[in-house]
PDB file of C-alpha atoms in Angstrom:
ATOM      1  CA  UNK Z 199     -11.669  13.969  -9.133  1.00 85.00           C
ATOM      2  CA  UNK Z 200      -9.874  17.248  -7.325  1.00 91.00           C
ATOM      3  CA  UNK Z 201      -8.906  17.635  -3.928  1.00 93.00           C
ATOM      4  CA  UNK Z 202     -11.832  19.458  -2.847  1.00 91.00           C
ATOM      5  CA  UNK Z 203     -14.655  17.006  -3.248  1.00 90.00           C
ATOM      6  CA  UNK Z 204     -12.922  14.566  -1.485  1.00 92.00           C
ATOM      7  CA  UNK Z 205     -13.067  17.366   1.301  1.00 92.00           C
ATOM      8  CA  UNK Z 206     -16.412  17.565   1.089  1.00 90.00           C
ATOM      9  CA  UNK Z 207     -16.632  13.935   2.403  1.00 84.00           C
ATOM     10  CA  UNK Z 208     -14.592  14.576   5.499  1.00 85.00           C
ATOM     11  CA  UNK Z 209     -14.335  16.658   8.606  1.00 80.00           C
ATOM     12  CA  UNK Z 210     -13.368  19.664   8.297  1.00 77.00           C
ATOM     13  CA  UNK Z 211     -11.189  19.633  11.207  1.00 82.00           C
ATOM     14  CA  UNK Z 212      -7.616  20.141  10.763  1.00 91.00           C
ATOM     15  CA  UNK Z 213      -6.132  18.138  13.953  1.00 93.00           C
ATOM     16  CA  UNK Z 214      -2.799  19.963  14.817  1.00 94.00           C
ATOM     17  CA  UNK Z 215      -0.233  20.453  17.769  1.00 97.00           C
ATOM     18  CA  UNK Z 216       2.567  22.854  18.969  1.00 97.00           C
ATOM     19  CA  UNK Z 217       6.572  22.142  18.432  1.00 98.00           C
ATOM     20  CA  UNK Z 218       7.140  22.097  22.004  1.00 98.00           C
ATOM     21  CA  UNK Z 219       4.566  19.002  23.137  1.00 98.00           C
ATOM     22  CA  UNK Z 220       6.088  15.731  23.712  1.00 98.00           C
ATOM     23  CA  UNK Z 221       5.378  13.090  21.457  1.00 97.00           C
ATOM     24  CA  UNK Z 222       3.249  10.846  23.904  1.00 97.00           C
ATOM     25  CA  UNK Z 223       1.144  13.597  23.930  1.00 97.00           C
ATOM     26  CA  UNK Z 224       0.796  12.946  19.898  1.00 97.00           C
ATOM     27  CA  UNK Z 225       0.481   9.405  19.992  1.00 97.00           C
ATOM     28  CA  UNK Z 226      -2.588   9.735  22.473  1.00 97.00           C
ATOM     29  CA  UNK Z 227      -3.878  12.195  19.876  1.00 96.00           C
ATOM     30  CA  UNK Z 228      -3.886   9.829  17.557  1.00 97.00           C
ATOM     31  CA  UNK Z 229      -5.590   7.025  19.687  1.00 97.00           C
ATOM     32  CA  UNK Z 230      -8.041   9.454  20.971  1.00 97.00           C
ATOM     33  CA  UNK Z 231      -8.678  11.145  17.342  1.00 94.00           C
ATOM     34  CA  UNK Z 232      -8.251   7.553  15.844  1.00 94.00           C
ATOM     35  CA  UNK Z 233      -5.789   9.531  13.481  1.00 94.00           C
ATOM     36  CA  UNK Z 234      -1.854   9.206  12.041  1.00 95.00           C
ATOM     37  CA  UNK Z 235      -1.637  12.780  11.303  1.00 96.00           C
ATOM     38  CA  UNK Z 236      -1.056  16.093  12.644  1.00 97.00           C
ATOM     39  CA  UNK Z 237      -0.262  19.575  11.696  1.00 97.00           C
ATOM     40  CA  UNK Z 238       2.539  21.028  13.759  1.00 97.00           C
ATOM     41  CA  UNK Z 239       2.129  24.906  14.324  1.00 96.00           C
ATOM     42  CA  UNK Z 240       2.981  27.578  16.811  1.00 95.00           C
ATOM     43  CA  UNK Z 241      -0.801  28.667  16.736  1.00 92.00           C
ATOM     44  CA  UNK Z 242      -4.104  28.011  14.248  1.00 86.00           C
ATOM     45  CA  UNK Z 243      -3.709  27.391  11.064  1.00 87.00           C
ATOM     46  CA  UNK Z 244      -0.046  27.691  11.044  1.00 92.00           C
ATOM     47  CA  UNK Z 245       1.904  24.807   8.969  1.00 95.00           C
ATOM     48  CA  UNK Z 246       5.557  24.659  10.369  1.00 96.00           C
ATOM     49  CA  UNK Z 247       5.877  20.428   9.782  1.00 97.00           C
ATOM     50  CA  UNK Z 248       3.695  17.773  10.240  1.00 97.00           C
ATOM     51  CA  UNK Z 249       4.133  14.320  12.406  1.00 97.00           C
ATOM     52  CA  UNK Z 250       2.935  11.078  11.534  1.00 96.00           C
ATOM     53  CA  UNK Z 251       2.436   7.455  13.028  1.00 96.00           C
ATOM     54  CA  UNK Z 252       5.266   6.759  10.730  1.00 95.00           C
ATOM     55  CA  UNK Z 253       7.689   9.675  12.128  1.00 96.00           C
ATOM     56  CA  UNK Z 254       6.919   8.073  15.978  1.00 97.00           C
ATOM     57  CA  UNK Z 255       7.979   5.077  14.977  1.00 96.00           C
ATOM     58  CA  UNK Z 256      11.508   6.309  13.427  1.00 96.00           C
ATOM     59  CA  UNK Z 257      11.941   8.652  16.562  1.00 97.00           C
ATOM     60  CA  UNK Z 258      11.354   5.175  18.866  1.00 97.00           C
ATOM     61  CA  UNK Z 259      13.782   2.876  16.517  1.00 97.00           C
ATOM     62  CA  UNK Z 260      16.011   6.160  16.696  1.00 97.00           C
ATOM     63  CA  UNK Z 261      16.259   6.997  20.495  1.00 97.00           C
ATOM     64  CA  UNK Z 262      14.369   4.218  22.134  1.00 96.00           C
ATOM     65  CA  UNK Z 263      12.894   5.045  25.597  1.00 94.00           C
ATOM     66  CA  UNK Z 264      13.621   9.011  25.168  1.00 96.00           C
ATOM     67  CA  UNK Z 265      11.570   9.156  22.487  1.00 96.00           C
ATOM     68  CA  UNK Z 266       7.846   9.838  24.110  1.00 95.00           C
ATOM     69  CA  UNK Z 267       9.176  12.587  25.468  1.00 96.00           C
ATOM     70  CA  UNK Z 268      11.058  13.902  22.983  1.00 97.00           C
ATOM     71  CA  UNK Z 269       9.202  17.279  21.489  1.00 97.00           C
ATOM     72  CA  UNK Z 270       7.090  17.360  18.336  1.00 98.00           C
ATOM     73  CA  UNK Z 271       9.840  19.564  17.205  1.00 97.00           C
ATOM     74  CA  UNK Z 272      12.853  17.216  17.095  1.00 97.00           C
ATOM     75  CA  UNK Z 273      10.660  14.790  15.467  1.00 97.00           C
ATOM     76  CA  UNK Z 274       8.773  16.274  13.032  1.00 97.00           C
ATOM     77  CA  UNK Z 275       8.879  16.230   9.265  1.00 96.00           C
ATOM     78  CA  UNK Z 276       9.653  19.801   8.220  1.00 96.00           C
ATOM     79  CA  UNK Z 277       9.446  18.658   3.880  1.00 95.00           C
ATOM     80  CA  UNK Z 278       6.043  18.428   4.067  1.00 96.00           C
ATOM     81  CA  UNK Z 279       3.964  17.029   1.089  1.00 97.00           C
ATOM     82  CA  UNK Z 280       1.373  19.087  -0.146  1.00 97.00           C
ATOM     83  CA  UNK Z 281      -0.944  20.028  -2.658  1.00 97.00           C
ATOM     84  CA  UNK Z 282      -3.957  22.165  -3.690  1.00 96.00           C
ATOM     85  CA  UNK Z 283      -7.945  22.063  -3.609  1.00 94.00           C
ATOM     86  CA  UNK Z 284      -7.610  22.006  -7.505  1.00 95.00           C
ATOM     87  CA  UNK Z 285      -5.318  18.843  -7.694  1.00 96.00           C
ATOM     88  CA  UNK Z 286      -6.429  15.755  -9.387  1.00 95.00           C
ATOM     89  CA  UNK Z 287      -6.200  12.251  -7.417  1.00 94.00           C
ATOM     90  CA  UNK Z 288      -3.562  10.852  -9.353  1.00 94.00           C
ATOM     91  CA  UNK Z 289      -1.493  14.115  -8.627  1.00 96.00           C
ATOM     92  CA  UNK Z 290      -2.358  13.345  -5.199  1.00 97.00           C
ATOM     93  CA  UNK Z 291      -1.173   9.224  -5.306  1.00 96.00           C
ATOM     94  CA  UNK Z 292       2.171  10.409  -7.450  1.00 97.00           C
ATOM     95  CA  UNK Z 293       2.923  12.236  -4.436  1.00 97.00           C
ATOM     96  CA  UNK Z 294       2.522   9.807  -2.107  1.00 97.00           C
ATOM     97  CA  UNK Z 295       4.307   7.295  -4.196  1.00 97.00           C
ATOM     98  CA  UNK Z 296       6.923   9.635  -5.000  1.00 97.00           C
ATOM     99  CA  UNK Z 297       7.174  10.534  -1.061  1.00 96.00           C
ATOM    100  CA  UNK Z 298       6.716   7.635   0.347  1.00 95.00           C
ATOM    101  CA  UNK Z 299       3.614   8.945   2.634  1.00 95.00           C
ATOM    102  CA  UNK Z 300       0.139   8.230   3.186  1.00 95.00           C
ATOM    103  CA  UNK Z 301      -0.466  11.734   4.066  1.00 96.00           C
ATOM    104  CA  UNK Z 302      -0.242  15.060   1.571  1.00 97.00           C
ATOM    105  CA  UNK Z 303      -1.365  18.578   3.563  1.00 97.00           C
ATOM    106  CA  UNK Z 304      -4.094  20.094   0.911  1.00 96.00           C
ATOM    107  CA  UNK Z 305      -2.889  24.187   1.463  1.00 94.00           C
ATOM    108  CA  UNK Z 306      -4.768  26.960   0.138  1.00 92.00           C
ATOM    109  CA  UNK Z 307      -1.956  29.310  -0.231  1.00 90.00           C
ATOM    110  CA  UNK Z 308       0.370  29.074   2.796  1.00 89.00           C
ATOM    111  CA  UNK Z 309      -2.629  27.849   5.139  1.00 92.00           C
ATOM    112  CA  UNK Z 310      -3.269  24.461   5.703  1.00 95.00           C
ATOM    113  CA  UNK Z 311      -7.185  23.535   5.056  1.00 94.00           C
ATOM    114  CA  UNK Z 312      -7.276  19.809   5.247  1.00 94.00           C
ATOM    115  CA  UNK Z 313      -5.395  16.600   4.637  1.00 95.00           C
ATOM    116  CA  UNK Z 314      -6.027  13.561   2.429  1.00 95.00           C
ATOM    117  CA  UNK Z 315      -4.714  10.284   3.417  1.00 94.00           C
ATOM    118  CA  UNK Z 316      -3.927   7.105   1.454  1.00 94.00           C
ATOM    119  CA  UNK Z 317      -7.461   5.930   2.776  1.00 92.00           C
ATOM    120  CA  UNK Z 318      -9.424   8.299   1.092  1.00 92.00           C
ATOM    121  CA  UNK Z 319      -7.575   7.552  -1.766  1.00 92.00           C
ATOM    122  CA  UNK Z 320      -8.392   3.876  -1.626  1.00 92.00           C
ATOM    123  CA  UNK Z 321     -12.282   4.733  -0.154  1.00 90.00           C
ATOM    124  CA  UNK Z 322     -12.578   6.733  -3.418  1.00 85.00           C
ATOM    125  CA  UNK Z 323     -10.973   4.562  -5.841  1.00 84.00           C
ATOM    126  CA  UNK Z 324     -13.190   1.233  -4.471  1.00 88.00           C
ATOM    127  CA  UNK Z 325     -16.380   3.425  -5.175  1.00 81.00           C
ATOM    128  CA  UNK Z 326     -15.463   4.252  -8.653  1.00 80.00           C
ATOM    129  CA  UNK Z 327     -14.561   1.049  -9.341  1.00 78.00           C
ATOM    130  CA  UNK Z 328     -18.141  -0.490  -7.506  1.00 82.00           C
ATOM    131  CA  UNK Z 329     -19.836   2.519  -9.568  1.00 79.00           C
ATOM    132  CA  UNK Z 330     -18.390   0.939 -13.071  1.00 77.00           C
ATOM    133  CA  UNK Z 331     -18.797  -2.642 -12.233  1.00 82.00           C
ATOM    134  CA  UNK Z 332     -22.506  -1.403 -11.981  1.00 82.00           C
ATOM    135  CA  UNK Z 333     -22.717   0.272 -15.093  1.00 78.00           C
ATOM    136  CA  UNK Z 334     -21.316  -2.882 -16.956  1.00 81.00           C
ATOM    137  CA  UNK Z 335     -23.736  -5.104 -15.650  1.00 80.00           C
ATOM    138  CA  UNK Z 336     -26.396  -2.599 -16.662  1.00 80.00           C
ATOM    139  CA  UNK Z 337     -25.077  -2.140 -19.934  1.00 80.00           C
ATOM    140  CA  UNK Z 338     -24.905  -5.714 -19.977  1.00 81.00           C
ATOM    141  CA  UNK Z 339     -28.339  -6.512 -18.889  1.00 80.00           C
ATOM    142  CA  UNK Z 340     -29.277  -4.048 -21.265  1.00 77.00           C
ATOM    143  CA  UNK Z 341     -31.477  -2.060 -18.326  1.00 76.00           C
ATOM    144  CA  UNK Z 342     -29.098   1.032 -18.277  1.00 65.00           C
ATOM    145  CA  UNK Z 343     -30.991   2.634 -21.078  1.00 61.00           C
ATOM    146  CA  UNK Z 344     -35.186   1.998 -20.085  1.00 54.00           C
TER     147      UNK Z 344
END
């Protein structure tokens, strides 16, 4: 499967915030957006790092208190993992067991058009594997072919 059909089965919208916006302000993005993700850019569809859940949690085991309102900036991760629409899945997971994220920034070019996380990897793999179980017990019954 490539990148872009899993797109298809999301929203389109690409959540992202400015450098200079304090980390709480992330974190209530992601409760509010009941996300991990975001782009970080100086305006729309600019990609200059991203932050995750992940990244919050270094910057608080890092600096302790200071770090809610530390900015987006100081935090972020500017070696971003990416890929393209025309990527395979398993392209996708190598990445993000070769990066150790759940998160790879799908780019079409230099712009950043969507993001697939470690859950749609695991939503798509459990309904291919629910799709072949079904076939096999077809092909078993022997009513796959009436």
């Amino acid at each position: 499967m490539h990148v872009c059909q899993i797109l298809k089965n999301k929203s389109p919208e690409l959540i992202s915030i400015r450098p200079d916006r304090p980390m709480v302000e992330v974190l209530r993005l992601f409760r509010d957006k009941n996300i991990g993700f975001v782009v970080v850019g100086r305006k729309p569809g600019e990609c200059i790092g991203t932050l995750s859940e992940r990244d919050c949690c270094n910057a608080v085991a890092e600096h302790g208190t200071e770090a809610p309102m530390m900015r987006v900036a100081d935090i972020m991760n500017r070696n971003v993992a990416t890929c393209s629409t025309q990527d395979l899945l398993p392209y996708v997971m190598a990445i993000m067991t070769q990066r150790r994220t759940r998160h790879v920034l799908v780019m079409d070019g230099n712009t950043p058009i969507g993001v697939v996380s470690i859950g749609d990897v695991v939503k798509h793999r459990l309904e291919e594997s629910l799709h072949n179980e079904e076939a096999m017990h077809e092909y078993i019954a022997g009513t796959r072919y009436h």
